[in-house]
Short mmCIF file of C-alpha atoms in Angstrom, two decimals:
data_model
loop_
_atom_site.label_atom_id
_atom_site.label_comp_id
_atom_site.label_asym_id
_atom_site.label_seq_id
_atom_site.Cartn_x
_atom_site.Cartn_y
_atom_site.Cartn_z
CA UNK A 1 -136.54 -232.48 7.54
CA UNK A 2 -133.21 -231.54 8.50
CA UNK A 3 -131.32 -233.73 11.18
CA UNK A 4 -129.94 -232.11 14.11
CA UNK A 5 -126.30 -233.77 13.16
CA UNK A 6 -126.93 -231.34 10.03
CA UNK A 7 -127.27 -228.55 12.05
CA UNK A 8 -123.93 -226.39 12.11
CA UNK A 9 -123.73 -224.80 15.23
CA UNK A 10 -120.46 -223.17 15.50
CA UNK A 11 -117.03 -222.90 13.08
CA UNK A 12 -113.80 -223.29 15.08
CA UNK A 13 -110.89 -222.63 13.09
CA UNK A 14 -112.13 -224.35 9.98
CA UNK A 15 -113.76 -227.12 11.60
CA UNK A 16 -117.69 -227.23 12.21
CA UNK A 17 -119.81 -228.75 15.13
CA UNK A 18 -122.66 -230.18 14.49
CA UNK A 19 -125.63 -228.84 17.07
CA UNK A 20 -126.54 -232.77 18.26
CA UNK A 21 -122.99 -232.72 19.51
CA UNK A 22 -123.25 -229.42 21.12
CA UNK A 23 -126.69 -230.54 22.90
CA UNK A 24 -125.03 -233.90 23.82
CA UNK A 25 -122.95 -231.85 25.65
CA UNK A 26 -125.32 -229.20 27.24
CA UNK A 27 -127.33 -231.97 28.48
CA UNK A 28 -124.57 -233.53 30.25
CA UNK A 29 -123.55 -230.85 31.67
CA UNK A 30 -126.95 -229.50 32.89
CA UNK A 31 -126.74 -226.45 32.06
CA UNK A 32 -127.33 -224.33 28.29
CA UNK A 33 -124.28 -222.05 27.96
CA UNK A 34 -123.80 -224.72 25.63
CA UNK A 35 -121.89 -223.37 22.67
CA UNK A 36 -119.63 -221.08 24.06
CA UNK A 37 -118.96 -224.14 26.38
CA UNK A 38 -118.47 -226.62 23.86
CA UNK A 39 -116.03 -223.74 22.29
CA UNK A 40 -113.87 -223.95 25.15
CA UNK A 41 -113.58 -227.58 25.24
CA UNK A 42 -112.48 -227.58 21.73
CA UNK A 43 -109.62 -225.38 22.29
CA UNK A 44 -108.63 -227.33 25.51
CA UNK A 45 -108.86 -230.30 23.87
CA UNK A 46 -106.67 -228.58 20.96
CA UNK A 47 -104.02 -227.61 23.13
CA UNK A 48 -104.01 -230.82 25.39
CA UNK A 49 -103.23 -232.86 22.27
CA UNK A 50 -100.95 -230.41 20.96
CA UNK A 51 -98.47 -230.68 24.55
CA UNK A 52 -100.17 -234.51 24.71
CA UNK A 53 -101.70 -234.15 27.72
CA UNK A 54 -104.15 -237.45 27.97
CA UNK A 55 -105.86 -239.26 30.31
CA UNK A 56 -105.60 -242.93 30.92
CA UNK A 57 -108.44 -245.59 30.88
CA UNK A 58 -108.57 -245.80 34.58
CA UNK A 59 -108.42 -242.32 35.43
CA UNK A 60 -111.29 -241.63 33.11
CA UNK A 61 -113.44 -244.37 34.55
CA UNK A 62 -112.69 -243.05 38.28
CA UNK A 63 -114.35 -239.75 37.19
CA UNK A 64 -116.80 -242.03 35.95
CA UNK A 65 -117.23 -242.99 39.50
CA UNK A 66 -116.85 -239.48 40.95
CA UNK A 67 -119.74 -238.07 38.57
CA UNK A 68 -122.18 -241.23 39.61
CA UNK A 69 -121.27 -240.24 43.44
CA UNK A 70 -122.03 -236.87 42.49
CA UNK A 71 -125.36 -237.45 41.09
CA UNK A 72 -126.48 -240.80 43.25
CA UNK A 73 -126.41 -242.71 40.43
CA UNK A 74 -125.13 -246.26 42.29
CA UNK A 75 -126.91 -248.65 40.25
CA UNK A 76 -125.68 -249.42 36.83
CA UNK A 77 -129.41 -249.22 35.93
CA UNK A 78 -129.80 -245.76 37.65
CA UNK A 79 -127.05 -244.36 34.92
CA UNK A 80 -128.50 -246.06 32.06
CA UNK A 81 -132.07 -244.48 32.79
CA UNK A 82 -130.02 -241.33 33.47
CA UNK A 83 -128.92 -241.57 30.20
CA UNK A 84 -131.62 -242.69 28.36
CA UNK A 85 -134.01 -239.71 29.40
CA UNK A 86 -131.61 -237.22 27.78
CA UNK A 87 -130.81 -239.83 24.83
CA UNK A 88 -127.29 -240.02 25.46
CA UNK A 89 -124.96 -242.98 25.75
CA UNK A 90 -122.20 -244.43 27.76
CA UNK A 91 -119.52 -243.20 25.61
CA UNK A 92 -120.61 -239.78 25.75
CA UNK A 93 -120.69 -240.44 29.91
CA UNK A 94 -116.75 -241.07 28.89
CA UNK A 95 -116.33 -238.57 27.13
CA UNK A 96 -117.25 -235.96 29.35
CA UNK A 97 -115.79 -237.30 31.96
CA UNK A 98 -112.26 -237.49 29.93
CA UNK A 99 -112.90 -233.78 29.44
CA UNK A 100 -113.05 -232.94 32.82
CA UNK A 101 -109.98 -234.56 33.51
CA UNK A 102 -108.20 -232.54 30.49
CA UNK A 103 -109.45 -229.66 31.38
CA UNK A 104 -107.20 -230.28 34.51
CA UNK A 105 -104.28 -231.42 32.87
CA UNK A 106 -104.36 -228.13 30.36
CA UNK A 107 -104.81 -226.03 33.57
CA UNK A 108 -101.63 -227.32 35.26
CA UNK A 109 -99.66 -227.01 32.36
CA UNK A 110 -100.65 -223.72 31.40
CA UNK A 111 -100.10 -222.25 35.03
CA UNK A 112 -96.78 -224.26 35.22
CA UNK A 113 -94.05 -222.22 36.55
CA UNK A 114 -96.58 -219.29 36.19
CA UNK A 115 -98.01 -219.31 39.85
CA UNK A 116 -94.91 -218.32 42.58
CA UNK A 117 -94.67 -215.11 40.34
CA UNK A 118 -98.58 -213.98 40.25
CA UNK A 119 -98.13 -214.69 44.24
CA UNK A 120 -95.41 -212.39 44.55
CA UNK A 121 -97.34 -209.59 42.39
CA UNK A 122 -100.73 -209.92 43.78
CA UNK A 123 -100.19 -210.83 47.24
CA UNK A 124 -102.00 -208.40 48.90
CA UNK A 125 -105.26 -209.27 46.93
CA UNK A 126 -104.98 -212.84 49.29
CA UNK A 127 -104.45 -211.04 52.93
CA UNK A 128 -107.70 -211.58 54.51
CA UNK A 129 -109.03 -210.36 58.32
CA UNK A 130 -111.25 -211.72 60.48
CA UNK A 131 -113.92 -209.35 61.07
CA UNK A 132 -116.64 -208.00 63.38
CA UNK A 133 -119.22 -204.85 63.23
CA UNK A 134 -122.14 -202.82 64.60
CA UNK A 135 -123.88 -201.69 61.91
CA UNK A 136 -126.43 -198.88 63.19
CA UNK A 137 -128.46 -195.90 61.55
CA UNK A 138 -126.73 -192.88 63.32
CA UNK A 139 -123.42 -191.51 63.11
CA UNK A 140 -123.51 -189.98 66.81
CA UNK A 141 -124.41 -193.61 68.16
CA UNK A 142 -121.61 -195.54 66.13
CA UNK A 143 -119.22 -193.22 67.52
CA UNK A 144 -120.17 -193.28 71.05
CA UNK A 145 -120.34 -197.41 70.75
CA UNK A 146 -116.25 -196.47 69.35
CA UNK A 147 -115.53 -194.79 72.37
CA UNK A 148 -117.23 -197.27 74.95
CA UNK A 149 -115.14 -200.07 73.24
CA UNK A 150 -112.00 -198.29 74.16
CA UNK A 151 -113.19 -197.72 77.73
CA UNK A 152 -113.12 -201.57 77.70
CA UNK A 153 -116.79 -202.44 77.17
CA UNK A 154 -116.78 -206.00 75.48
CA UNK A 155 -117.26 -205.57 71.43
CA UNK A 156 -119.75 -208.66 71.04
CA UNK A 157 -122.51 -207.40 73.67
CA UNK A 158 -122.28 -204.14 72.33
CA UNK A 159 -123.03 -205.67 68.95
CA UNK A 160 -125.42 -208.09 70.24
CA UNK A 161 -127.51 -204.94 72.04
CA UNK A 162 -127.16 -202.14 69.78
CA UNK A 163 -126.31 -203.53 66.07
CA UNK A 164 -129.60 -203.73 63.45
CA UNK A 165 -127.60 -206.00 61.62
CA UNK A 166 -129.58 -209.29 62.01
CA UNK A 167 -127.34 -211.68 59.98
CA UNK A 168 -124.42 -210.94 62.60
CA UNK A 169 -125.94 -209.40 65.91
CA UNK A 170 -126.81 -212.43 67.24
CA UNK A 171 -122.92 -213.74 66.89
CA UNK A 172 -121.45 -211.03 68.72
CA UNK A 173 -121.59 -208.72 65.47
CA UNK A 174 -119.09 -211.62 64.20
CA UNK A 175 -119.31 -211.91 60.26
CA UNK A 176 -115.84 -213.97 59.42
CA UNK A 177 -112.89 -214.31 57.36
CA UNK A 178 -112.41 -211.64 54.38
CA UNK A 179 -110.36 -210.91 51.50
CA UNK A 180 -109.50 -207.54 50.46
CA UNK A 181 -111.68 -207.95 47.76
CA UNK A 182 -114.62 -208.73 49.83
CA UNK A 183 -114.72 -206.12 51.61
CA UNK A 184 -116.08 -202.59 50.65
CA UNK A 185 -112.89 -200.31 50.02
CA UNK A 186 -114.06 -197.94 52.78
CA UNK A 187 -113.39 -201.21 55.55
CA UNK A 188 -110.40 -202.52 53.43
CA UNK A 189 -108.69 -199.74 53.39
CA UNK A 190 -108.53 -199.33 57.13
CA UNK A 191 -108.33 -203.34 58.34
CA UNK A 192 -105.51 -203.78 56.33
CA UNK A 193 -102.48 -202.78 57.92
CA UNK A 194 -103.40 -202.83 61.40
CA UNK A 195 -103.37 -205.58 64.05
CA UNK A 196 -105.81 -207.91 65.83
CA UNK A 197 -108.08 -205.89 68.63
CA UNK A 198 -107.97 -202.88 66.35
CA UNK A 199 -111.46 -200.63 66.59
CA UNK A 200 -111.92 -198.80 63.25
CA UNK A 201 -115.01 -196.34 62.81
CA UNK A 202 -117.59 -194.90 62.23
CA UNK A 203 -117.36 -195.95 58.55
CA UNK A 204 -120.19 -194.24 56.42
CA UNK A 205 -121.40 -197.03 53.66
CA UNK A 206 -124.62 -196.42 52.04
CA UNK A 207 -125.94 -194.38 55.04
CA UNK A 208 -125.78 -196.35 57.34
CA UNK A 209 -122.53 -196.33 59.79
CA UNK A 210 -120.10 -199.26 60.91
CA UNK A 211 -118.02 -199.79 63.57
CA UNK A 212 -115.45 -202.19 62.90
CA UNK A 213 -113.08 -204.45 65.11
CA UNK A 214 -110.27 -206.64 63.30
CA UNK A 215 -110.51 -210.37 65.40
CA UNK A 216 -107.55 -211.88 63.70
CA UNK A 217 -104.75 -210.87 60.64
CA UNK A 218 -103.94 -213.72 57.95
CA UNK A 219 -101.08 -212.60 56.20
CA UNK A 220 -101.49 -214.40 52.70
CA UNK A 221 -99.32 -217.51 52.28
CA UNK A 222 -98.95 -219.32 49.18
CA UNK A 223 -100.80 -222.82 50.51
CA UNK A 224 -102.50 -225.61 48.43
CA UNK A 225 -105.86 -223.17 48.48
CA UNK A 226 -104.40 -220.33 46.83
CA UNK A 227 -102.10 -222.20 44.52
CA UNK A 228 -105.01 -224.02 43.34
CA UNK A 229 -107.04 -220.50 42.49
CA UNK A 230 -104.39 -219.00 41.06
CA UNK A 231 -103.66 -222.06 38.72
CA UNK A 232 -107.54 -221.20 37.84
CA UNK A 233 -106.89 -217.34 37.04
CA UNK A 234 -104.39 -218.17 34.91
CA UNK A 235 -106.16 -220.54 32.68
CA UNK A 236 -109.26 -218.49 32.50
CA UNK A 237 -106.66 -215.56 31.40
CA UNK A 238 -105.30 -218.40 28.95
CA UNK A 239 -108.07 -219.31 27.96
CA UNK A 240 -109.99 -215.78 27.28
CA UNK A 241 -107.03 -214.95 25.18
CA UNK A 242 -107.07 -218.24 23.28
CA UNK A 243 -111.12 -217.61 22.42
CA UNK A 244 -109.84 -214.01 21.38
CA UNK A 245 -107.12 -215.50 18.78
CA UNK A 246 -108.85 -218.18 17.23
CA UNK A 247 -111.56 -218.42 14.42
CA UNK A 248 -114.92 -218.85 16.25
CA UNK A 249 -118.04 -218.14 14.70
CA UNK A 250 -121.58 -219.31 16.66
CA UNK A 251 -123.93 -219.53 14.33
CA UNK A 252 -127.40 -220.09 15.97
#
């Protein structure tokens, strides 16, 4: 009977991988998109030793730490029976955790230099609002709750009387920070642009009508937050385009 080691799983550029590695993967990972994982880590891993981009002992054995935080793991006996249910070993503990960390490393470089400029093209998709509605059934009744807001009747008990949305009506019809992209287009297109206090409405949105007030503007600013999700679009982009140029073939 054929082994599991014997198993070809996938072809990357030339190079095969057997399925035991793949699963020694998927099982410490905890989840089965295992192969086209496992692809991904093979061209990070690639492209980490071709800029040598490493990771020392000690940083690998704090993720070590991290990961036994992360799963409760305290005792050294709790990770070895860890292990042991999913027959995998301390080195393969390691060497996921070393992965992680290049996976990191490959990020940073690749979005080196790279993230001031996405900023300055996409900075609208970052402006967010602070929001609140009154979401109701009739147009005649969101637009007389419109006009009784500028007579000066308080927004959140009008929400809190009239609104049938429960997720919010009990909050003063208060439902957060958004992002443009968060937001249906019929709301984004009016919130943006205006300036806290503002009362947009009725907006029509799958029959049902909204009225709108804008608590607070945020202006995007490039802060550790943003810089660290743009560093992340740019390596998926990276990293969708290296997947398109090299030689994979998944065989099971």
């Amino acid at each position: 009977m054929m082994s599991l080691d014997q198993v070809i799983a996938l072809h990357i550029e030339g190079t095969s991988y057997s399925l035991a590695t793949v699963l020694r993967f998927t099982k410490m990972r905890g989840r089965f998109s295992a192969i086209e994982d496992y692809a991904s880590n093979v061209l990070i891993a690639a492209y980490a030793q071709e800029h040598q981009l490493t990771a020392s002992p000690e940083e690998i054995q704090k993720a070590v730490n991290d990961w036994r935080v992360e799963y409760e793991l305290y005792q050294a006996s709790e990770v070895e029976g860890w292990l042991a249910e999913r027959s995998l070993s301390t080195s393969d503990l390691a060497d996921y955790a070393r992965m992680k960390l290049l996976m990191v490393r490959v990020r940073e470089h690749v979005a080196s230099g790279k993230v001031e400029r996405y900023f300055a093209e996409h900075r609208s998709e970052f402006d967010a609002v602070a929001l609140s509605q009154i979401l109701v059934n009739e147009r005649g009744l969101a637009r007389e709750l419109r006009f009784k807001t500028m007579e000066g009747a308080e927004f959140f008990l009008l929400a809190r009387e009239y609104s049938t949305d429960e997720l919010s009506r009990f909050a003063g019809g208060f439902v957060g920070r958004r992002e443009r992209k968060e937001l249906p287009r019929e709301v984004h297109t009016q919130a943006f642009g205006t300036v806290a206090g503002t009362v947009i409405g009725p907006l029509e949105i799958d029959k049902q009508f909204y009225v709108i007030k804008v608590d607070e503007v945020y202006p995007a600013e490039l802060n550790a937050d943003i810089r660290s999700r743009i560093e992340q679009i740019l390596f998926e982009e990276w990293l969708s385009s290296r997947r398109k140029q090299a030689s994979v073939h998944i065989l099971l």
